[in-house]
Structures are given as structure tokens and as C-alpha cells.
Amino acid sequence: DPDVRVQLRLRNERVTVSLDAAGDSLHARGWRTDSGPAPLRETLAAGMLRLAGWEPSMPLIDPLCGSGTIGIEGALIATRCAPGLERTFGFERWPGQRPSMMAAIREEARGMLSAPPAEIICSDQDRSVLRIARDNAARAAIDHVVAFHAADARKISAPPGPVGLVAMNPPYGERLGEVEALVPFYQQIREMLRHGFRGWRVAILIAHEAHRDALDLPD
């Protein structure tokens, strides 16, 4: 845990020496200290929402929330919370830094926080990972923003009100037999979306063509 971390990279016969200004990896926002199986990186969840065209004015639902990463990152965006607001960075321990300056910047960022304009709902059938998700949301200080429910993703439907985005990170399966065994599950997710979320946008992370074909959703 050095105050000044020096990175040295050697490629072919070229050496690059740099100072690490971040400290911990930038994807670590500081709120996730526990996770379920196959956790999604915070930055990937935020990027997924951006690429899907989601806006905070739109409801957001994650029916396979796991440790809550997609919903929590959505809530942080919706409340205008600066990424990494509650974490520290490597450069803050460098010689010559003024703690008062960073304190003022953080205070300014906290002053920009606002209430979210639309619902954010996370659900999962596994109550143990839901407890982890709720704890993560509390650490991110947005547990009052995200609604968590125990529910089977194959049996949910859209809440009353405006259309929004369904975003999820379903199980992939690592071996061929597991991939094939998940095809019926993806087909059930397809039917849930077609009948329960007409008009909504959908963003799904998919690792295998067989699962993409099983969903068979319009572009």
C-alpha cells in the first residue's frame, strides 16, 4: 500500500515508467465489498446503460440483479452522483497535494445530488444475493432509490406507467453442456419480455450465439 505507486511496463525492448494516479482500479467505485457469482464490473454496467440509450427519466428494471450492480449504477447516474465520490485516489497521497482542494471538490459534487425522476427496480429469485445487493446499495447511499424484490425473472411484467429499459446480465454457462442447458431459460426470458414489456427497450449481455438466437428479439 505505497503512497506513490510506480508502474513499469516492458514490451519488446521498450520500457514505460509511469505514476499510478488512480490507486485502486477505476472500475471500483468503493461501494461493492461483496458480490454474488460472476459479478459485473461497475464501469461495464454504467457503459451498458449508456449504450442502451437509457435516460434517468426512464424506469429501469433488472430482473436478474445479482449483487445489484446495474441498478445501483443506474441509481448513481439518476441521482447525479459523481463516480468514485466516496473513494480515494492514489494521487491524493502524493507529496504536495492539498487535502482541502479535494474536500472542496467532493463537497461541490455532493451539492449536485438530486432525486431520481423514475423508478429503478431490481429483482432476483435468490434471496441470498438480494441481501448482498441491498447491502451494496446501502454502502452506495442509494438504498432509498432502488426497490429490491424477490421474484422469478420469467414471471414478471412491467409496472404501470411509462415505458423504460429492461437491463440484465443473465447466466452464461461456461462449458458446452451448460450453454445448451440454458437455452430454454433464454426462451422463457424472451416470452416474458414479449408479453410483459411491450414497447420497452431491452439491454442484455450475451456470451453465446445460442442464447442470442434463443432470445430472437428484434433489433
Short mmCIF file of C-alpha atoms in Angstrom, two decimals:
data_model
loop_
_atom_site.label_atom_id
_atom_site.label_comp_id
_atom_site.label_asym_id
_atom_site.label_seq_id
_atom_site.Cartn_x
_atom_site.Cartn_y
_atom_site.Cartn_z
CA ASP A 1 0.00 0.00 0.00
CA PRO A 2 2.60 2.60 -1.07
CA ASP A 3 1.94 6.33 -1.01
CA VAL A 4 3.43 6.62 -4.51
CA ARG A 5 2.90 3.66 -6.83
CA VAL A 6 5.25 3.40 -9.81
CA GLN A 7 4.20 1.24 -12.77
CA LEU A 8 6.84 -0.24 -15.06
CA ARG A 9 5.86 -1.96 -18.31
CA LEU A 10 8.24 -3.79 -20.59
CA ARG A 11 7.16 -4.58 -24.15
CA ASN A 12 9.69 -5.89 -26.63
CA GLU A 13 12.66 -3.61 -25.90
CA ARG A 14 10.67 -0.57 -24.78
CA VAL A 15 10.19 0.32 -21.11
CA THR A 16 7.44 2.68 -19.94
CA VAL A 17 7.60 4.11 -16.42
CA SER A 18 4.53 5.91 -15.05
CA LEU A 19 2.95 7.08 -11.82
CA ASP A 20 -0.36 5.45 -10.86
CA ALA A 21 -2.74 8.32 -10.14
CA ALA A 22 -5.77 6.07 -9.57
CA GLY A 23 -4.60 3.70 -6.84
CA ASP A 24 -7.28 1.02 -6.88
CA SER A 25 -8.71 0.23 -10.31
CA LEU A 26 -11.06 2.95 -11.56
CA HIS A 27 -13.90 0.47 -12.02
CA ALA A 28 -14.04 0.15 -8.21
CA ARG A 29 -16.45 2.84 -7.05
CA GLY A 30 -15.96 1.98 -3.39
CA TRP A 31 -19.45 0.66 -2.64
CA ARG A 32 -19.11 -3.03 -3.58
CA THR A 33 -17.35 -5.03 -0.89
CA ASP A 34 -19.33 -8.21 -1.52
CA SER A 35 -20.75 -9.83 -4.63
CA GLY A 36 -22.55 -12.88 -5.91
CA PRO A 37 -21.25 -15.27 -8.56
CA ALA A 38 -19.86 -13.73 -11.78
CA PRO A 39 -20.17 -10.09 -10.67
CA LEU A 40 -20.43 -7.41 -13.35
CA ARG A 41 -17.88 -4.61 -13.23
CA GLU A 42 -19.36 -1.28 -12.23
CA THR A 43 -17.98 0.51 -15.29
CA LEU A 44 -19.39 -2.14 -17.63
CA ALA A 45 -22.84 -1.76 -16.06
CA ALA A 46 -22.72 2.04 -16.46
CA GLY A 47 -21.49 1.71 -20.05
CA MET A 48 -24.24 -0.79 -20.82
CA LEU A 49 -26.88 1.72 -19.72
CA ARG A 50 -25.32 4.46 -21.82
CA LEU A 51 -25.11 2.29 -24.93
CA ALA A 52 -28.73 1.23 -24.46
CA GLY A 53 -29.80 4.88 -24.60
CA TRP A 54 -31.19 4.86 -21.07
CA GLU A 55 -32.01 8.20 -19.51
CA PRO A 56 -32.80 8.78 -15.81
CA SER A 57 -36.29 9.90 -16.83
CA MET A 58 -36.98 6.30 -17.92
CA PRO A 59 -37.84 3.48 -15.50
CA LEU A 60 -35.09 0.88 -15.16
CA ILE A 61 -35.69 -2.78 -14.30
CA ASP A 62 -33.11 -5.53 -13.76
CA PRO A 63 -34.91 -8.86 -13.25
CA LEU A 64 -31.66 -10.80 -12.67
CA CYS A 65 -29.94 -8.28 -10.44
CA GLY A 66 -27.47 -10.48 -8.55
CA SER A 67 -25.40 -8.16 -6.36
CA GLY A 68 -27.26 -5.17 -7.80
CA THR A 69 -24.58 -3.61 -9.99
CA ILE A 70 -26.80 -2.48 -12.90
CA GLY A 71 -29.50 -0.98 -10.67
CA ILE A 72 -27.01 0.70 -8.33
CA GLU A 73 -25.02 2.24 -11.18
CA GLY A 74 -28.30 3.40 -12.72
CA ALA A 75 -29.31 4.96 -9.41
CA LEU A 76 -25.96 6.74 -9.12
CA ILE A 77 -26.42 8.15 -12.62
CA ALA A 78 -30.03 9.13 -11.90
CA THR A 79 -29.07 10.94 -8.69
CA ARG A 80 -26.16 12.69 -10.46
CA CYS A 81 -23.62 11.10 -8.16
CA ALA A 82 -20.04 11.53 -9.35
CA PRO A 83 -18.32 8.15 -9.99
CA GLY A 84 -15.95 7.37 -7.14
CA LEU A 85 -17.30 10.14 -4.93
CA GLU A 86 -16.79 8.12 -1.78
CA ARG A 87 -13.45 6.52 -2.67
CA THR A 88 -9.91 7.88 -2.53
CA PHE A 89 -7.39 8.09 -5.37
CA GLY A 90 -3.69 7.36 -5.49
CA PHE A 91 -2.64 10.91 -6.29
CA GLU A 92 -4.18 12.17 -3.03
CA ARG A 93 -1.19 10.69 -1.19
CA TRP A 94 1.44 12.26 -3.42
CA PRO A 95 3.72 14.93 -1.95
CA GLY A 96 2.44 18.46 -2.40
CA GLN A 97 -1.27 17.57 -2.55
CA ARG A 98 -3.70 19.83 -0.72
CA PRO A 99 -6.44 17.81 1.03
CA SER A 100 -8.59 20.93 1.29
CA MET A 101 -8.81 21.15 -2.50
CA MET A 102 -10.15 17.60 -2.89
CA ALA A 103 -12.51 18.16 0.04
CA ALA A 104 -13.93 21.22 -1.73
CA ILE A 105 -14.32 19.31 -5.00
CA ARG A 106 -16.15 16.48 -3.24
CA GLU A 107 -18.40 18.91 -1.40
CA GLU A 108 -19.28 20.59 -4.69
CA ALA A 109 -20.11 17.19 -6.20
CA ARG A 110 -22.33 16.29 -3.23
CA GLY A 111 -24.19 19.55 -3.77
CA MET A 112 -25.18 18.34 -7.25
CA LEU A 113 -27.02 15.26 -5.95
CA SER A 114 -30.72 15.16 -6.79
CA ALA A 115 -33.71 12.85 -6.50
CA PRO A 116 -34.17 10.31 -9.34
CA PRO A 117 -37.07 11.09 -11.69
CA ALA A 118 -38.17 7.49 -12.38
CA GLU A 119 -38.42 4.06 -10.76
CA ILE A 120 -35.44 1.71 -10.51
CA ILE A 121 -36.44 -1.86 -9.67
CA CYS A 122 -34.13 -4.83 -9.08
CA SER A 123 -35.28 -8.38 -8.51
CA ASP A 124 -33.76 -11.83 -8.23
CA GLN A 125 -35.00 -15.27 -7.26
CA ASP A 126 -32.01 -15.83 -4.97
CA ARG A 127 -32.73 -14.14 -1.64
CA SER A 128 -29.10 -14.50 -0.50
CA VAL A 129 -27.78 -12.34 -3.35
CA LEU A 130 -30.63 -9.89 -2.78
CA ARG A 131 -29.27 -9.34 0.73
CA ILE A 132 -25.87 -8.60 -0.80
CA ALA A 133 -27.48 -6.20 -3.29
CA ARG A 134 -29.30 -4.33 -0.53
CA ASP A 135 -26.06 -4.04 1.48
CA ASN A 136 -24.23 -2.72 -1.59
CA ALA A 137 -26.99 -0.18 -2.22
CA ALA A 138 -26.74 0.99 1.39
CA ARG A 139 -22.97 1.49 1.04
CA ALA A 140 -23.60 3.46 -2.14
CA ALA A 141 -26.15 5.57 -0.18
CA ILE A 142 -28.90 4.91 -2.74
CA ASP A 143 -30.83 2.18 -0.90
CA HIS A 144 -33.76 4.63 -0.70
CA VAL A 145 -33.73 4.92 -4.51
CA VAL A 146 -33.69 1.28 -5.67
CA ALA A 147 -36.57 -1.09 -4.91
CA PHE A 148 -35.44 -4.70 -4.38
CA HIS A 149 -37.83 -7.65 -4.71
CA ALA A 150 -37.59 -11.43 -4.71
CA ALA A 151 -39.07 -12.63 -8.00
CA ASP A 152 -38.67 -15.17 -10.78
CA ALA A 153 -37.40 -13.27 -13.84
CA ARG A 154 -39.50 -15.45 -16.13
CA LYS A 155 -42.75 -14.34 -14.50
CA ILE A 156 -42.50 -10.56 -14.09
CA SER A 157 -44.20 -7.79 -16.07
CA ALA A 158 -43.88 -4.06 -16.47
CA PRO A 159 -45.23 -1.80 -13.72
CA PRO A 160 -47.94 0.74 -14.59
CA GLY A 161 -46.64 3.95 -16.11
CA PRO A 162 -44.22 4.96 -18.86
CA VAL A 163 -42.05 2.51 -20.76
CA GLY A 164 -38.37 2.23 -19.86
CA LEU A 165 -35.43 -0.14 -20.08
CA VAL A 166 -35.03 -3.77 -19.00
CA ALA A 167 -31.31 -4.40 -18.48
CA MET A 168 -29.86 -7.69 -17.33
CA ASN A 169 -26.77 -9.87 -17.12
CA PRO A 170 -28.10 -13.45 -17.38
CA PRO A 171 -26.06 -16.58 -16.59
CA TYR A 172 -23.76 -17.57 -19.46
CA GLY A 173 -22.70 -21.15 -18.76
CA GLU A 174 -19.00 -21.87 -19.11
CA ARG A 175 -18.96 -25.32 -20.72
CA LEU A 176 -20.82 -26.55 -23.79
CA GLY A 177 -23.31 -28.64 -21.85
CA GLU A 178 -24.14 -25.71 -19.56
CA VAL A 179 -24.60 -23.38 -22.54
CA GLU A 180 -27.08 -25.74 -24.16
CA ALA A 181 -28.92 -26.33 -20.88
CA LEU A 182 -29.58 -22.58 -20.57
CA VAL A 183 -31.29 -22.26 -23.96
CA PRO A 184 -34.81 -22.97 -22.56
CA PHE A 185 -34.21 -20.33 -19.87
CA TYR A 186 -33.41 -17.71 -22.53
CA GLN A 187 -36.52 -18.73 -24.45
CA GLN A 188 -38.59 -18.15 -21.31
CA ILE A 189 -36.96 -14.73 -20.86
CA ARG A 190 -37.93 -13.98 -24.47
CA GLU A 191 -41.57 -14.77 -23.78
CA MET A 192 -41.53 -12.71 -20.59
CA LEU A 193 -40.20 -9.68 -22.49
CA ARG A 194 -42.56 -10.09 -25.43
CA HIS A 195 -45.70 -10.37 -23.32
CA GLY A 196 -44.79 -8.39 -20.20
CA PHE A 197 -42.76 -5.48 -21.55
CA ARG A 198 -44.27 -4.42 -24.86
CA GLY A 199 -42.72 -1.16 -26.07
CA TRP A 200 -39.81 -1.28 -23.61
CA ARG A 201 -36.15 -1.21 -24.58
CA VAL A 202 -34.04 -4.23 -23.69
CA ALA A 203 -30.30 -4.49 -22.98
CA ILE A 204 -28.89 -7.96 -22.33
CA LEU A 205 -25.28 -9.08 -22.03
CA ILE A 206 -24.90 -12.30 -24.04
CA ALA A 207 -21.82 -14.50 -24.36
CA HIS A 208 -23.05 -17.20 -26.77
CA GLU A 209 -24.79 -17.19 -30.15
CA ALA A 210 -27.11 -19.98 -28.99
CA HIS A 211 -28.50 -17.68 -26.28
CA ARG A 212 -28.85 -14.77 -28.70
CA ASP A 213 -30.77 -17.00 -31.12
CA ALA A 214 -32.98 -18.28 -28.28
CA LEU A 215 -33.96 -14.72 -27.37
CA ASP A 216 -34.81 -13.86 -31.01
CA LEU A 217 -35.63 -10.26 -30.15
CA PRO A 218 -35.99 -7.52 -32.78
CA ASP A 219 -33.06 -5.11 -33.16
#
